[in-house]
Coordinates of C-alpha atoms in Angstrom, one line a residue:
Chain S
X1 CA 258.8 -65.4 -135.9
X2 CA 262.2 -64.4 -134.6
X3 CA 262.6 -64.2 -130.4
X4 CA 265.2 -63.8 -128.5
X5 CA 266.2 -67.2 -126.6
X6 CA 268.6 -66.7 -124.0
X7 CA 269.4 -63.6 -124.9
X8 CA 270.4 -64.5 -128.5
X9 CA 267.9 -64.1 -132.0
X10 CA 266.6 -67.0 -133.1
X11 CA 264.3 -67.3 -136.1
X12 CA 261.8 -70.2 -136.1
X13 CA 259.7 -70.9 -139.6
X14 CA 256.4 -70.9 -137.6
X15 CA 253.8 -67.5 -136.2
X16 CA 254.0 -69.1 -133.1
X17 CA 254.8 -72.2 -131.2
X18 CA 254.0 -73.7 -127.5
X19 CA 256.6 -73.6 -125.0
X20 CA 256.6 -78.2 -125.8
X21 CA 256.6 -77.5 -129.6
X22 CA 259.9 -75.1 -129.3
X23 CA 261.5 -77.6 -126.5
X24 CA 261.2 -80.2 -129.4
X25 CA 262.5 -77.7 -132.4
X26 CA 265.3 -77.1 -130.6
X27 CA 266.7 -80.9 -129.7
X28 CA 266.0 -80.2 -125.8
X29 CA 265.5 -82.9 -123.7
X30 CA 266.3 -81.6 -120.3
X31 CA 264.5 -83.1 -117.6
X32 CA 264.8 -80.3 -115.3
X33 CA 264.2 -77.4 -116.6
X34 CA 263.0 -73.9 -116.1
X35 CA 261.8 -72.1 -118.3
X36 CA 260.6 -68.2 -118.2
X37 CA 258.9 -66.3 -120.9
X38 CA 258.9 -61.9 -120.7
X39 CA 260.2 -62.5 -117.1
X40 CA 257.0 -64.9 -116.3
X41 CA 258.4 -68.4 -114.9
X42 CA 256.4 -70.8 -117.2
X43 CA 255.7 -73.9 -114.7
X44 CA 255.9 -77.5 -116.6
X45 CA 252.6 -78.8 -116.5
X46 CA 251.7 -74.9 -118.7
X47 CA 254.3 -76.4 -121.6
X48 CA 251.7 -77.1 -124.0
X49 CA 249.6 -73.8 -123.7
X50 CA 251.7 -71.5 -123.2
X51 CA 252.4 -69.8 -126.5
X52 CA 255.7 -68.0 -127.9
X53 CA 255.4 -65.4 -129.9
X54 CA 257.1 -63.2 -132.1
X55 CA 259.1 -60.5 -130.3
X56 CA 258.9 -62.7 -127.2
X57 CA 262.1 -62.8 -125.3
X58 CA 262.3 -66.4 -123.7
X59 CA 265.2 -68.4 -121.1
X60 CA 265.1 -72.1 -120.9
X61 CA 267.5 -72.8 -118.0
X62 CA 268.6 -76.3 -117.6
X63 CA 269.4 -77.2 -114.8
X64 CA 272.1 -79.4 -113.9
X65 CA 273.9 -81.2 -110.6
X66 CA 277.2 -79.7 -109.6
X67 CA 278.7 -77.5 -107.0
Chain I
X1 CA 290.0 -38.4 -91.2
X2 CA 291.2 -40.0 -94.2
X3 CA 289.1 -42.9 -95.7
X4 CA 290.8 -45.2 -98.2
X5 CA 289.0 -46.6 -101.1
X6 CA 288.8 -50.0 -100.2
X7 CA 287.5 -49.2 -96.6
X8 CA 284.9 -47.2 -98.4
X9 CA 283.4 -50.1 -99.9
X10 CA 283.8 -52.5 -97.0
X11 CA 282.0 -49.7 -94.7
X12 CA 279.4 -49.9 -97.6
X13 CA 278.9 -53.7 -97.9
X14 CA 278.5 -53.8 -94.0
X15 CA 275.1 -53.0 -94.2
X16 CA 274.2 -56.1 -96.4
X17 CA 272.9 -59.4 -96.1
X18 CA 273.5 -62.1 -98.1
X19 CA 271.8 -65.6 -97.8
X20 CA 273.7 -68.3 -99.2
X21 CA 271.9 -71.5 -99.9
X22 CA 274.1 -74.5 -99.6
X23 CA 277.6 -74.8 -98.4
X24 CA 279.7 -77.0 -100.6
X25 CA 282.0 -75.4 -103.0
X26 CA 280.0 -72.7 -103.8
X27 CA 279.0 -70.3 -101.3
X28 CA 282.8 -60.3 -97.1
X29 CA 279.3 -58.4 -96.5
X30 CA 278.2 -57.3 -93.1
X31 CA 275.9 -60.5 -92.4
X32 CA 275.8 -64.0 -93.9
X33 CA 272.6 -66.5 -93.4
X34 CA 273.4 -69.9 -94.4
X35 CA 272.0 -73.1 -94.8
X36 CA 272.7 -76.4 -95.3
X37 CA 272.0 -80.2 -94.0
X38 CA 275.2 -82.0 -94.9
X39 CA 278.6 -83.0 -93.2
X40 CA 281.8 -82.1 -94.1
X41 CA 283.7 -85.4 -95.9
X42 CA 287.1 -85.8 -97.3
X43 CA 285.7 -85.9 -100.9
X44 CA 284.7 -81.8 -100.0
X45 CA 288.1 -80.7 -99.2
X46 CA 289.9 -80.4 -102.9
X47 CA 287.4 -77.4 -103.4
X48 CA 285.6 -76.9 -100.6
X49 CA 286.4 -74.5 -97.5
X50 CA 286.9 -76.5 -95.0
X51 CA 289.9 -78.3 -93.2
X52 CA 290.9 -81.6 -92.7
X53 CA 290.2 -81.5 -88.8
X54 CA 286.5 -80.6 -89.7
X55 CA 285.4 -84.0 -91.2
X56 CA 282.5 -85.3 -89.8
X57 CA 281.1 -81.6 -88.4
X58 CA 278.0 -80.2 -89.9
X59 CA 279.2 -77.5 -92.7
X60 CA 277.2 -74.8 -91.5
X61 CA 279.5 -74.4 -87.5
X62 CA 282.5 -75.9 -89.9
X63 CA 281.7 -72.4 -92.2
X64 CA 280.8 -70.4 -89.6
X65 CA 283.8 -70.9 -87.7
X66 CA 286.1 -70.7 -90.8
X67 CA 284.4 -67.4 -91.6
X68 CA 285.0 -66.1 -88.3
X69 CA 288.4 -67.0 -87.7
X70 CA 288.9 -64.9 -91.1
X71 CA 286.5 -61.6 -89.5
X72 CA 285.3 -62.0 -86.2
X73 CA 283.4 -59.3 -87.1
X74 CA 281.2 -61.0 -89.7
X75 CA 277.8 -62.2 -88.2
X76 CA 277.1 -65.6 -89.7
X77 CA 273.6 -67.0 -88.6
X78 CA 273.8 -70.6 -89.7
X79 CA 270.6 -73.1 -90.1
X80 CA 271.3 -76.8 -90.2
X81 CA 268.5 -77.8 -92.3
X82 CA 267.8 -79.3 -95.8
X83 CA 266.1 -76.1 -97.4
X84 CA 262.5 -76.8 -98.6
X85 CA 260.3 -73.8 -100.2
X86 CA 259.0 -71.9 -97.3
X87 CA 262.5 -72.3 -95.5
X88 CA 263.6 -70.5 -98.5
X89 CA 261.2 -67.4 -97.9
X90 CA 261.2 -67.9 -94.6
X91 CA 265.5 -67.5 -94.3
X92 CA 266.2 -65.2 -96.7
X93 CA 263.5 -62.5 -96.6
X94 CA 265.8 -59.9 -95.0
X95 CA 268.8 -60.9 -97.4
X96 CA 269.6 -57.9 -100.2
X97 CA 270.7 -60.9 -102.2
X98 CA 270.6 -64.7 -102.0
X99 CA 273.3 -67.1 -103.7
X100 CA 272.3 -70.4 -104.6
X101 CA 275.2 -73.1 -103.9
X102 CA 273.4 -76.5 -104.1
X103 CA 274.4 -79.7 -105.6
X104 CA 271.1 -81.3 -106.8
X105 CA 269.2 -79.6 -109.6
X106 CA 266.2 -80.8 -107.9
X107 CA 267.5 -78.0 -105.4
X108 CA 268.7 -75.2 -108.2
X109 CA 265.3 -75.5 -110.0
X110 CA 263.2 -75.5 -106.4
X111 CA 265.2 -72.4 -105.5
X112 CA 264.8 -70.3 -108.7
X113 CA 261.3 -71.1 -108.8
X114 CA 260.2 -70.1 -105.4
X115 CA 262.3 -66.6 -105.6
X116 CA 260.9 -65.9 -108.8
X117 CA 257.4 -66.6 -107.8
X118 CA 257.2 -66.2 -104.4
X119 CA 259.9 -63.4 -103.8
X120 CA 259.4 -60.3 -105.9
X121 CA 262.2 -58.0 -106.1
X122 CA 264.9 -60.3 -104.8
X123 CA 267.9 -61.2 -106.8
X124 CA 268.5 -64.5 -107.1
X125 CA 272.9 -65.6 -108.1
X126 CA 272.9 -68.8 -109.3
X127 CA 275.8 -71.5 -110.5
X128 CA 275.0 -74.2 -113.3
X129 CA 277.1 -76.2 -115.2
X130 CA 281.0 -76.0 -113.6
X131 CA 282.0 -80.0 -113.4
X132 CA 285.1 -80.9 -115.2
X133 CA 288.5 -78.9 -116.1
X134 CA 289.8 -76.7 -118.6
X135 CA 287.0 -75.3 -120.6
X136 CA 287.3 -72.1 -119.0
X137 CA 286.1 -70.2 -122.4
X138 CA 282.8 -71.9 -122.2
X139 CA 282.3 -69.9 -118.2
X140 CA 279.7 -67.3 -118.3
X141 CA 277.1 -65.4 -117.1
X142 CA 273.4 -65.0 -118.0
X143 CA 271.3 -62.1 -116.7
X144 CA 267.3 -62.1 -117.0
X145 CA 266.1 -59.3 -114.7
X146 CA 267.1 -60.5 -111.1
X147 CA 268.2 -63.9 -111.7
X148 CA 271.7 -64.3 -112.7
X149 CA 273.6 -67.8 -114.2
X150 CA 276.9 -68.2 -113.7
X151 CA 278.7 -71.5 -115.3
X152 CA 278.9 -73.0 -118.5
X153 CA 275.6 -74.4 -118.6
X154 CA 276.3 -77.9 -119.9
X155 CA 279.1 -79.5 -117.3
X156 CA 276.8 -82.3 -115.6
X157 CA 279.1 -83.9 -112.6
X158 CA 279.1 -87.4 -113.5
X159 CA 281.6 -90.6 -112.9
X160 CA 284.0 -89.5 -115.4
X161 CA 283.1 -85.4 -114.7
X162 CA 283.9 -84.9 -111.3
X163 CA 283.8 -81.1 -109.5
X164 CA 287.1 -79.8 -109.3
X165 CA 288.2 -76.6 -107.2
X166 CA 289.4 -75.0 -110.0
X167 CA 285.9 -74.3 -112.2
X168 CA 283.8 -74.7 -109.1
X169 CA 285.5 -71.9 -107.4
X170 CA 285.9 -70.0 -110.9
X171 CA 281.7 -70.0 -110.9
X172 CA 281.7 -69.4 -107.0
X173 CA 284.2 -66.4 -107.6
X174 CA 281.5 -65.0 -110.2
X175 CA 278.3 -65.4 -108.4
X176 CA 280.7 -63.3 -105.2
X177 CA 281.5 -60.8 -107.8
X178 CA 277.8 -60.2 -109.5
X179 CA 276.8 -60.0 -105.8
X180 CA 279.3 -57.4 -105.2
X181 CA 277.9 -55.6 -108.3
X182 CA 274.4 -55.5 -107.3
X183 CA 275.3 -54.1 -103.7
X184 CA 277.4 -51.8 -104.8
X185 CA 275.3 -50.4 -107.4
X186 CA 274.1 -46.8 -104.6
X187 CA 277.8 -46.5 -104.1
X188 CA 279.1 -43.2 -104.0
X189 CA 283.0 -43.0 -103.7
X190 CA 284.8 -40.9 -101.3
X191 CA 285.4 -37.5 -102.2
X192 CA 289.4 -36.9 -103.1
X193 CA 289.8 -34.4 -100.6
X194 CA 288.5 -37.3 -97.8
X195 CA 290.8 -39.7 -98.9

């Protein structure tokens, strides 16, 4: 599938993956995190259901302390 | 009467409200409503706007007054409080735009979650990732509908990564200006023959 992950094309060798299964394709280990998938926020404890598709356009935002 | 460009947009901007959520180094429209809990130290003032003489006061009267003695004309409703979700709704419904300017990203991820959830239709200007120098390359900005990123993304302040005023105030600088081009998308410039 490819989607667009912050707001760049990525191709992934799977149809479809959950939100956890992408986090852990990708190398992110963020502990604070948000993530939003076609403008929906996707809260944590939704990770492992919520599916990514192709076409999907997703944002993982990690979020960091500073300012 | 002739109206000059730049007093064009101010008159503009003067019917805004911006909320601005946190008052370290991150945070002129008509109105400002801002909140935050802390003090002003000595550690705040290399990026920070606030003045030696102000240690110890609470930032939001410490702002307020700095704001004012820029533009008495600015209203500046200040709330001394440590932001929690319904504050959050509660503070910043009548704002056109809200700026997040925390430190904790306990605080940035509260903040994005409740305006996207819970506030439909507001734009939410956020700052992530601006500890450190140089780097000024890696600065950007994400948009994704009304919630806007500013910063590199990856700078974590730590022991050896510190906040520094340059690439704070780089990110604040942003967030001002992707305000400024979300309240000035309805507006129309003077006609020539007004100016």
């Amino acid at each position: 599938m490819k989607i667009q992950l912050n707001n760049r094309e990525e191709e992934f060798g799977f149809t479809q993956l959950t939100i956890t299964e992408l986090l852990a394709e990708k190398n992110f280990t963020f502990r604070m995190l948000v993530v939003k998938v076609n403008g929906e926020l996707v809260k944590r404890h939704e990770f492992d259901q919520k599916l990514v598709k192709d076409g999907d356009d997703v944002m993982i935002l990690h979020l960091i302390t500073g300012g | 009467m002739s109206v000059t460009y730049p007093e064009a947009i101010s008159k503009y901007l003067s019917r805004f409200t911006v909320g601005i959520a946190g008052c370290g180094g991150l945070g002129g429209v008509g109105k400002l409503v801002i909140a935050d809990y802390d003090i002003v130290t000595l550690q705040n003032l290399n990026r920070q706007y606030y003045f030696h003489d102000q240690i110890g006061r609470l930032k939001v009267h410490a702002l307020r007054e700095n704001i004012n003695r820029i533009d008495p004309a600015i209203t500046v409703k200040a709330f001394d409080l440590k932001l929690c979700v319904s504050d959050v709704i509660e503070l910043f419904a009548g704002c056109d735009v809200i700026v997040e300017a925390f430190d904790k990203a306990e605080m940035k991820q509260m903040i994005i979650e409740t305006v996207l959830t819970q506030m439909p239709g507001k734009y939410l200007v956020t700052g992530i990732g601006m500890a450190g120098w140089g780097k000024t390359d890696l600065i950007h900005c994400l948009r994704s509908d009304r919630l806007i990123i500013c910063g590199d993304g990856v700078s974590e302040v730590s022991e050896t990564l510190p906040v520094l005023s340059p690439r704070v105030n780089m990110v604040a600088n942003m967030q001002a200006n992707e305000v400024l081009e979300i309240l000035l998308k309805g507006f129309v410039p003077p006609s020539p023959e007004s100016r």
